Short mmCIF file of C-alpha atoms and ligand atoms in Angstrom, two decimals:
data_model
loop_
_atom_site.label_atom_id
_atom_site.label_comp_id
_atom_site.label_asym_id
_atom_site.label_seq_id
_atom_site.Cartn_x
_atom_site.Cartn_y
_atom_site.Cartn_z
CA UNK A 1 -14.17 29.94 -7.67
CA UNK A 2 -11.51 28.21 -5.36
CA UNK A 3 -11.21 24.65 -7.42
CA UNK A 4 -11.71 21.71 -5.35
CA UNK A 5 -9.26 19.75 -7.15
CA UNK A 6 -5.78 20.35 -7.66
CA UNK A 7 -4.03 18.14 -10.28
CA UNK A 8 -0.41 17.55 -11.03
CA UNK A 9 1.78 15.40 -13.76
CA UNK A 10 3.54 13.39 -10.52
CA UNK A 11 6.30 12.85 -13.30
CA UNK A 12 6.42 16.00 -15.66
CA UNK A 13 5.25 15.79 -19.56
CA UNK A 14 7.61 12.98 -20.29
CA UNK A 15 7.33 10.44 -17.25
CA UNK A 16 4.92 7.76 -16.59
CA UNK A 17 1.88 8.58 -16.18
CA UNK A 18 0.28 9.01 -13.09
CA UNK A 19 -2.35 12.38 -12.70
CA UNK A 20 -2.35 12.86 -8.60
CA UNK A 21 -5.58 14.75 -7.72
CA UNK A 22 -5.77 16.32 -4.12
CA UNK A 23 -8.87 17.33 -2.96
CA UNK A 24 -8.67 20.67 -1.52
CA UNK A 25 -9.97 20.67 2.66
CA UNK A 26 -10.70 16.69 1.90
CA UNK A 27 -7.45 15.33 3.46
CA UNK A 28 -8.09 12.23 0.51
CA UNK A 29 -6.22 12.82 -3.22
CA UNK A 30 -7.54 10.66 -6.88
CA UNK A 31 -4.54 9.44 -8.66
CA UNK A 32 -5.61 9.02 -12.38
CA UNK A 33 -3.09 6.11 -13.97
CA UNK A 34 -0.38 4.17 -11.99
CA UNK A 35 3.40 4.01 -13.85
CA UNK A 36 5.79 4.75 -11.22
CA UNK A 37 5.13 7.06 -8.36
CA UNK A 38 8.16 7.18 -6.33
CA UNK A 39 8.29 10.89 -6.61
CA UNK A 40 5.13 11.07 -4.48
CA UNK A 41 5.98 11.27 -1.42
CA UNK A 42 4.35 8.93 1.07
CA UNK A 43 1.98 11.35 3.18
CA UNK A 44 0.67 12.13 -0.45
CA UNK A 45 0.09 8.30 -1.10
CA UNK A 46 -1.34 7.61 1.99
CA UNK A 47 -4.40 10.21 0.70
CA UNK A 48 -5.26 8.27 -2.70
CA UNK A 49 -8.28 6.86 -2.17
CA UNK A 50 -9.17 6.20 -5.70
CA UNK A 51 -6.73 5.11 -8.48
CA UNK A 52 -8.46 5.36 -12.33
CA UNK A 53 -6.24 3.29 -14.18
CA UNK A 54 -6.39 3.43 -18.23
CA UNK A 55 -4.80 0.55 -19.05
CA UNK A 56 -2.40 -2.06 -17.98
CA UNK A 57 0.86 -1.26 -20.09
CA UNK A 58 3.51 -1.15 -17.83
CA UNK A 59 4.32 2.12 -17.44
CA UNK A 60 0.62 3.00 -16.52
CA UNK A 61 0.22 0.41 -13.85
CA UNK A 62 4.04 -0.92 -12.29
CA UNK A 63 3.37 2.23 -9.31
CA UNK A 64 0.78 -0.63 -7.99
CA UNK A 65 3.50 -2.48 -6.56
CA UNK A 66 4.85 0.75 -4.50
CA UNK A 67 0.93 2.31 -3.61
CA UNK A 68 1.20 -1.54 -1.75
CA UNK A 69 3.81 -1.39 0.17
CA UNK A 70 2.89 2.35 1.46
CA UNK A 71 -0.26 1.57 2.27
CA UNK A 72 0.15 -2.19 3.90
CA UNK A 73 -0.10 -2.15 7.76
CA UNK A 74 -2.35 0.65 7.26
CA UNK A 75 -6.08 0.71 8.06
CA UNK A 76 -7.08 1.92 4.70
CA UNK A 77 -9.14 1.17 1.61
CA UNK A 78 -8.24 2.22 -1.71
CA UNK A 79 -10.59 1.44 -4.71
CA UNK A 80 -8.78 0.66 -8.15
CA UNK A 81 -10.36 0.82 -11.48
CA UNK A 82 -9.51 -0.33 -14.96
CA UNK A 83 -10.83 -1.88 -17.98
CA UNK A 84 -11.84 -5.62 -18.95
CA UNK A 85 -9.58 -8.08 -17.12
CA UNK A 86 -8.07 -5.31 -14.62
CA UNK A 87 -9.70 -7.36 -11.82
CA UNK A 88 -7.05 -10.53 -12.50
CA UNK A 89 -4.46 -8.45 -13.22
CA UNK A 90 -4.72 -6.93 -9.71
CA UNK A 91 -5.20 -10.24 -8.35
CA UNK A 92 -2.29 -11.27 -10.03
CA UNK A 93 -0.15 -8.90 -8.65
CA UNK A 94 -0.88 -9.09 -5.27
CA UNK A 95 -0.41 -13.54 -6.04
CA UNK A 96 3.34 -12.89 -6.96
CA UNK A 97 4.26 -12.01 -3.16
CA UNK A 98 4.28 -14.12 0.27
CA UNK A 99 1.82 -13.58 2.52
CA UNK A 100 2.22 -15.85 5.41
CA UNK A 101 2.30 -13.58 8.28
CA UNK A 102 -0.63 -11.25 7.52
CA UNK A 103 -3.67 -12.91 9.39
CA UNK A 104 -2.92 -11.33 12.93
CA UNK A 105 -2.40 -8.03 11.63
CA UNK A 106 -4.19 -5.62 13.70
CA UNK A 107 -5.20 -3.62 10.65
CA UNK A 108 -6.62 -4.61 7.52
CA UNK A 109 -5.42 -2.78 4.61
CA UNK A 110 -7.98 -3.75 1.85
CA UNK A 111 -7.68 -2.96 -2.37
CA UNK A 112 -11.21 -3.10 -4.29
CA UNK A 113 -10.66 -3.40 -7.77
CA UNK A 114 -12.93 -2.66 -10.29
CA UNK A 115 -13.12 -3.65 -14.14
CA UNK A 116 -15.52 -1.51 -16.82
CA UNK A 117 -17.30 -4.31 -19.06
CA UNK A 118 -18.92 -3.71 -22.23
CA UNK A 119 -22.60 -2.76 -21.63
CA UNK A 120 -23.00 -0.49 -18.67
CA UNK A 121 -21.75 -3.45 -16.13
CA UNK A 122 -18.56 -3.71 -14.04
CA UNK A 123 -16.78 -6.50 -12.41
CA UNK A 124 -15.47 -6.00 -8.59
CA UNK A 125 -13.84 -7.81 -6.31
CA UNK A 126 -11.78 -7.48 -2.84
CA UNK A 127 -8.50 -8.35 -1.28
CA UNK A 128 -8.33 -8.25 2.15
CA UNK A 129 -4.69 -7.92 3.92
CA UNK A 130 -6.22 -10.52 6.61
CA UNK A 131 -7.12 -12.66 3.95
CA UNK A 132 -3.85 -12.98 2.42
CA UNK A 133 -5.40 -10.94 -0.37
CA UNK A 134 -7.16 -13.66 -1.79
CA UNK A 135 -9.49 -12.68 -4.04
CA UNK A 136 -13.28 -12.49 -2.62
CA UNK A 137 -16.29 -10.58 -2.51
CA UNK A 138 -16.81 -10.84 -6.25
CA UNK A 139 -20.11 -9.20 -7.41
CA UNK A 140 -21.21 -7.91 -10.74
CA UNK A 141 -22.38 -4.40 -11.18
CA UNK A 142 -24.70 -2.68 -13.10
CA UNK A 143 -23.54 1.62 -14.22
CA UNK A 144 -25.75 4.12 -14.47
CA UNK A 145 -24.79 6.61 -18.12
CA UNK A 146 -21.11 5.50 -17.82
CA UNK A 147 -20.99 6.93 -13.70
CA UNK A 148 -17.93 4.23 -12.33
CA UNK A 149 -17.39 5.46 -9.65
CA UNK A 150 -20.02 7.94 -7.14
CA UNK A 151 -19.24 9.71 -3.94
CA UNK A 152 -21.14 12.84 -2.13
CA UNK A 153 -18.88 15.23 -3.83
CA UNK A 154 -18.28 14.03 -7.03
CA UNK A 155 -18.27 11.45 -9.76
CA UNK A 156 -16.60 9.92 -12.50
CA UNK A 157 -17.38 8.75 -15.51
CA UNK A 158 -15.27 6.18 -17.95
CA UNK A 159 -15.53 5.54 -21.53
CA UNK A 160 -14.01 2.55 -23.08
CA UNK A 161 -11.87 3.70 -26.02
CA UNK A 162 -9.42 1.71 -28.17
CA UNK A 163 -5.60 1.27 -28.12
CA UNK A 164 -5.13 -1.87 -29.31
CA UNK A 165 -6.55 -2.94 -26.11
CA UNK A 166 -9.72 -1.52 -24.03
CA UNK A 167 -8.20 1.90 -22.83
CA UNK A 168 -10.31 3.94 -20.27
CA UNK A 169 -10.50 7.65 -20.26
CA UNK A 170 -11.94 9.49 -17.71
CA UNK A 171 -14.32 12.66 -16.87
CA UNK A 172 -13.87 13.87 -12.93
CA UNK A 173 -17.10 15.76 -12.29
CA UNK A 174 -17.75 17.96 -9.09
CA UNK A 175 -21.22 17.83 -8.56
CA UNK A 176 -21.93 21.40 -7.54
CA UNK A 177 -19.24 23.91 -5.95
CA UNK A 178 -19.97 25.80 -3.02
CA UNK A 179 -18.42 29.56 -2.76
CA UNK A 180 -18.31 31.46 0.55
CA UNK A 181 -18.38 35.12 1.04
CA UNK A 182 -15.66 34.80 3.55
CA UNK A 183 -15.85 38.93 3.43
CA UNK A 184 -19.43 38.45 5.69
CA UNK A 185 -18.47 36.38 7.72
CA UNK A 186 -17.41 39.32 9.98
CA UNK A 187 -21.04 40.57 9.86
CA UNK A 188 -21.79 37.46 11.69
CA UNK A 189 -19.33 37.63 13.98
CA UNK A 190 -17.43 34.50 12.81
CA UNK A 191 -13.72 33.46 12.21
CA UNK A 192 -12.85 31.07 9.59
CA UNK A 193 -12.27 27.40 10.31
CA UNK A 194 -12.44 23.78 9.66
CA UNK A 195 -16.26 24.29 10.30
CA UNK A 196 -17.00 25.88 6.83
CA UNK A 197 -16.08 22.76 5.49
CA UNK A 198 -18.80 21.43 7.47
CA UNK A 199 -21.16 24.04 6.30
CA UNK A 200 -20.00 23.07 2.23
CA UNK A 201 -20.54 19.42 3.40
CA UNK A 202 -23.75 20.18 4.90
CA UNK A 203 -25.22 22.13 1.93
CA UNK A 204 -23.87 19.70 -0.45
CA UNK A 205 -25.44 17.03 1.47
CA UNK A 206 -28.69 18.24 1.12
CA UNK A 207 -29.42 18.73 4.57
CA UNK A 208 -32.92 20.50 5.61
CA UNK A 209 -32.63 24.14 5.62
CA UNK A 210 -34.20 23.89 9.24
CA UNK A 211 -31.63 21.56 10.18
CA UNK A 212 -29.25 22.96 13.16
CA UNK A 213 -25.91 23.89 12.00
CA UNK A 214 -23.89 24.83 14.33
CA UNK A 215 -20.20 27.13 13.54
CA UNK A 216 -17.11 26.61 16.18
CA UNK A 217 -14.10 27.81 17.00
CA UNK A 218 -11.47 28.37 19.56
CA UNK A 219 -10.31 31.35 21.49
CA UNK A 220 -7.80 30.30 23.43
CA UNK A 221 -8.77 27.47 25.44
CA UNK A 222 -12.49 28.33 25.14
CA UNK A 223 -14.40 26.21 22.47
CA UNK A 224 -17.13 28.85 21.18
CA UNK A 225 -19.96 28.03 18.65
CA UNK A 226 -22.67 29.55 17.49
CA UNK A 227 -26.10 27.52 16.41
CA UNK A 228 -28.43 28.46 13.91
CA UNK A 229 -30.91 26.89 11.43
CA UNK A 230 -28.89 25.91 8.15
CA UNK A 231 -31.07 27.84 5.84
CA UNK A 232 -29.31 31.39 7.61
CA UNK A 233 -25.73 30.21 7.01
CA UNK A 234 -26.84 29.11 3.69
CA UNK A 235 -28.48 32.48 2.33
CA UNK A 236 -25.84 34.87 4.06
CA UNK A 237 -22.41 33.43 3.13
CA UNK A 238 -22.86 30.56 0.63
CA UNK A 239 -23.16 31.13 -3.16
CA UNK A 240 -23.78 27.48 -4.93
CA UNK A 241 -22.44 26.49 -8.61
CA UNK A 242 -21.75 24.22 -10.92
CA UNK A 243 -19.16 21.71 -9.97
CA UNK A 244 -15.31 21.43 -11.62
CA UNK A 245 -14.49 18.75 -14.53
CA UNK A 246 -11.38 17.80 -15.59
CA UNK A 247 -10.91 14.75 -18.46
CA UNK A 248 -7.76 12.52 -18.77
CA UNK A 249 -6.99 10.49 -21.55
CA UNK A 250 -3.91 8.94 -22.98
CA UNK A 251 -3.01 5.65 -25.10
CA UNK A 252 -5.73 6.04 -27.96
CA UNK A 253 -5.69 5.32 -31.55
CA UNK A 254 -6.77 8.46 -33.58
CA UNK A 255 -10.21 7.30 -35.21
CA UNK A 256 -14.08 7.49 -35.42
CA UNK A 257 -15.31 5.50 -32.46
CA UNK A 258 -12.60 6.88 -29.98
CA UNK A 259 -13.62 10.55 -30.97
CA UNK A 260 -17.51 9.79 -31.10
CA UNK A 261 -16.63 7.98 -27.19
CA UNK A 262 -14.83 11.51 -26.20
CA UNK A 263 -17.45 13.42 -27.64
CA UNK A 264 -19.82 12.39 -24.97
CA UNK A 265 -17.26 11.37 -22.50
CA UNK A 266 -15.99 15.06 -22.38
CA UNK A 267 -18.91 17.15 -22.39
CA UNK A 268 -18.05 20.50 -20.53
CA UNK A 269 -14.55 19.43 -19.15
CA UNK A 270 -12.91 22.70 -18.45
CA UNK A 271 -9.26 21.02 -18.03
CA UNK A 272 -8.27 18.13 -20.51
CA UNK A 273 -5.19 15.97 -19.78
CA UNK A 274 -4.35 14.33 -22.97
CA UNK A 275 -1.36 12.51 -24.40
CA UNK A 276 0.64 14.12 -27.46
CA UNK A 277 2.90 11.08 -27.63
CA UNK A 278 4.24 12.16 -31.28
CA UNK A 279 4.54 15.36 -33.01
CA UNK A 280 2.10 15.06 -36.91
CA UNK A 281 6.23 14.68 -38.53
CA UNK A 282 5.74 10.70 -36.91
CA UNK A 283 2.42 10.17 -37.93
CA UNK A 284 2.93 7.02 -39.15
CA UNK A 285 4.74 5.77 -36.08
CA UNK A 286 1.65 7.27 -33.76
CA UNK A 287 -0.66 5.47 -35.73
CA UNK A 288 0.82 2.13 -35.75
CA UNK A 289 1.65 2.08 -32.13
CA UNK A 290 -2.01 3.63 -31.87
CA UNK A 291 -1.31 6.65 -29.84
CA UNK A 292 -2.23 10.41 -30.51
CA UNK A 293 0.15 13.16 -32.07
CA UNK A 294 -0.42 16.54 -30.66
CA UNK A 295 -1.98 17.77 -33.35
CA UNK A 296 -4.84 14.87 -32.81
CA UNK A 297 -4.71 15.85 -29.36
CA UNK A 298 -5.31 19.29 -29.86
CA UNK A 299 -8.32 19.07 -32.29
CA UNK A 300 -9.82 16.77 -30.33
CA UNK A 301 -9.74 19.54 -27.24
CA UNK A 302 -11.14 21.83 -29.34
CA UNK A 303 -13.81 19.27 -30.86
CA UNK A 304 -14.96 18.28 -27.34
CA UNK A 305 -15.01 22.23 -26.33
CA UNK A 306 -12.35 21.52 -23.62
CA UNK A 307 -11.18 25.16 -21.84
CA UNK A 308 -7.91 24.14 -21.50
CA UNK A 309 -5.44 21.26 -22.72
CA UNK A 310 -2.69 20.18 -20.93
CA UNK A 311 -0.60 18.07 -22.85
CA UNK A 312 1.82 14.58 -21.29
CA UNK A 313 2.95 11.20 -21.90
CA UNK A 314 4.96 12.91 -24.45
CA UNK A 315 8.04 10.33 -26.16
CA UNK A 316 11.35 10.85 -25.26
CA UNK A 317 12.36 11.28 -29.00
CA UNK A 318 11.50 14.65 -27.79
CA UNK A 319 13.22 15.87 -25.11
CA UNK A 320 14.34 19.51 -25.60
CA UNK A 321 11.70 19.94 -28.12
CA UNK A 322 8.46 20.32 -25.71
CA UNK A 323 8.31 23.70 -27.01
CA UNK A 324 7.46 22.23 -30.09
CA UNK A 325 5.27 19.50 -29.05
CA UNK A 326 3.31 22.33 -27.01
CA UNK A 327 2.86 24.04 -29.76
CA UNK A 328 1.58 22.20 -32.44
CA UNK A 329 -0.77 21.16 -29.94
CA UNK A 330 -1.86 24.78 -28.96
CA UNK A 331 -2.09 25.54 -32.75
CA UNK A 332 -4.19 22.14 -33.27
CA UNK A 333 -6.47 23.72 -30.60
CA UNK A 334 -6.90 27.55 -31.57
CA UNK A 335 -7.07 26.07 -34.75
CA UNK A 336 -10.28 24.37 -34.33
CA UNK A 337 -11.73 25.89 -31.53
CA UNK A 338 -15.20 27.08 -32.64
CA UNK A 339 -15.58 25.18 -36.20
CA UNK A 340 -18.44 22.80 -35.12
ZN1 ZN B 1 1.50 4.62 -22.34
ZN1 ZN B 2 -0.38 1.92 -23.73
#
């Protein structure tokens, strides 16, 4: 299976945190936490769509500033998310600049910001560029099981988990994943192209199987399609599966409610982003500043049958020792794996 997403640690194991997810053929990217992001270049900005924010300690939320001044001027949305009181904070933000000369703007860049409350609801609000980002539009929002955020191709879902402060993590679900046997395609006399993306769209849309699809492509000059009911493309080149899931979590205190949150949070997430902030010889120190060690991180992996763990957010304290951070976390993890 070809993943959809593609994820990447923007600043390494040690930076801020900031998980940038492109979307493979999408031409749009998730970013998953917001500390700095100046080593994302701007063409790679300009694709976030949707930023998942845990929490609002500095270094998980001061790229906000810079995802701003990329995108202003632009005609763009991008949809923020965060826990109780994320909504002011964003409006807060956006209060601490001048905005004088932004009503004739010809575009309209616009920032929806969303805030997880406590039983299934969520806050939202807009700031429009026009507006001088005032704050408007508020409306209150009722969740379906834990689902913030829902587009055609996939979903997440948040959990509210405890750091001292409401901390979010998150579960990225593809809803189904659709293969093609690129090897027939010369049975049908087709070439690849941008309209097989159509074709994933269409069957992941739903569309009627009689529906008209039709397949294009250029020779040359010549524009040259090809028209047939869905249903054919369908049962000759497309093999449908389950989708991708990949969890991210970071800034949580190791005890019974976070665990029991991830246990249902987590269910089936083949890639798990997790902090390992301290190695188990700092304990103490991970537990007061309520943050995980890798060995917490890597039982917990294993407890929520994670495939794989990657670990970040690791402390400096560490540098030159990620080899040793790695692997008390792998151990943590082979460790458990399978012990119910
Ligand atoms: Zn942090
Ligand atoms: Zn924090």
């Amino acid at each position: 299976m070809r993943p959809l997403f593609r994820p990447a640690l923007v600043n390494g194991p040690y930076g801020d945190p900031a998980l940038f997810v492109d979307c493979l053929f999408e031409r749009r990217a998730l970013l998953f936490d917001l500390g700095n992001i100046l080593a994302l270049p701007p063409r790679k900005i300009l694709r976030i769509t949707e930023v998942f924010v845990s929490h609002a300690h500095m270094d998980h939320f001061m790229g906000f500033d810079w995802l701003l001044r990329i995108g202003l001027g632009r005609p763009r949305t991008v949809s923020l998310f965060g826990p109780a009181g994320f909504v002011a904070q964003v409006e807060h933000k956006l209060a601490a600049y001048t905005w004088n000369l932004v009503e004739g703007y010809e575009t309209d860049f616009t920032i929806i910001a969303t805030e997880l409350l406590g039983g299934g609801t969520a806050r939202r609000a807009a700031f429009h560029c026009r507006e001088a980002f005032r704050r408007g539009h508020d409306e209150t929002l009722r969740l379906q099981g834990g689902i913030i955020h829902d587009s055609p191709l996939f979903r997440v879902h948040a959990a509210i988990l405890d750091h001292g402060t409401p901390c979010l993590g998150y579960l990225l679900e593809e809803k189904r994943h659709v293969n093609i046997w690129k090897d027939r395609l010369d049975g049908l006399g087709l070439p690849v192209g941008p309209w097989l993306r159509e074709l994933k769209q269409a069957i992941l849309r739903d569309d009627p199987d009689e529906a008209p699809f039709r397949a294009w492509w250029r020779e040359g000059e010549r524009l040259c399609s090809q028209t047939r009911p869905l249903v054919e493309f369908k049962q000759r080149l497309a093999h449908v599966v389950a989708g991708d899931r990949i969890g991210y979590v970071t800034d949580i205190a190791f005890n019974d409610s976070n665990i029991r949150s991830l246990e249902t949070l987590m269910q089936g997430a083949e890639r798990l982003f997790i902090e390992s902030r301290f190695l188990d010889e700092d304990a103490a120190r991970a537990k007061d500043k309520r943050h995980l060690t890798a060995r917490q991180a890597g039982w917990i992996a294993a407890h929520v049958h994670a495939g794989q763990v990657i670990p970040f957010h690791i402390s400096p304290l560490y540098r030159g020792r990620e080899d040793a951070v790695r692997g008390e976390l792998a151990s943590a993890f082979r460790a458990s794996a399978g012990t119910p």
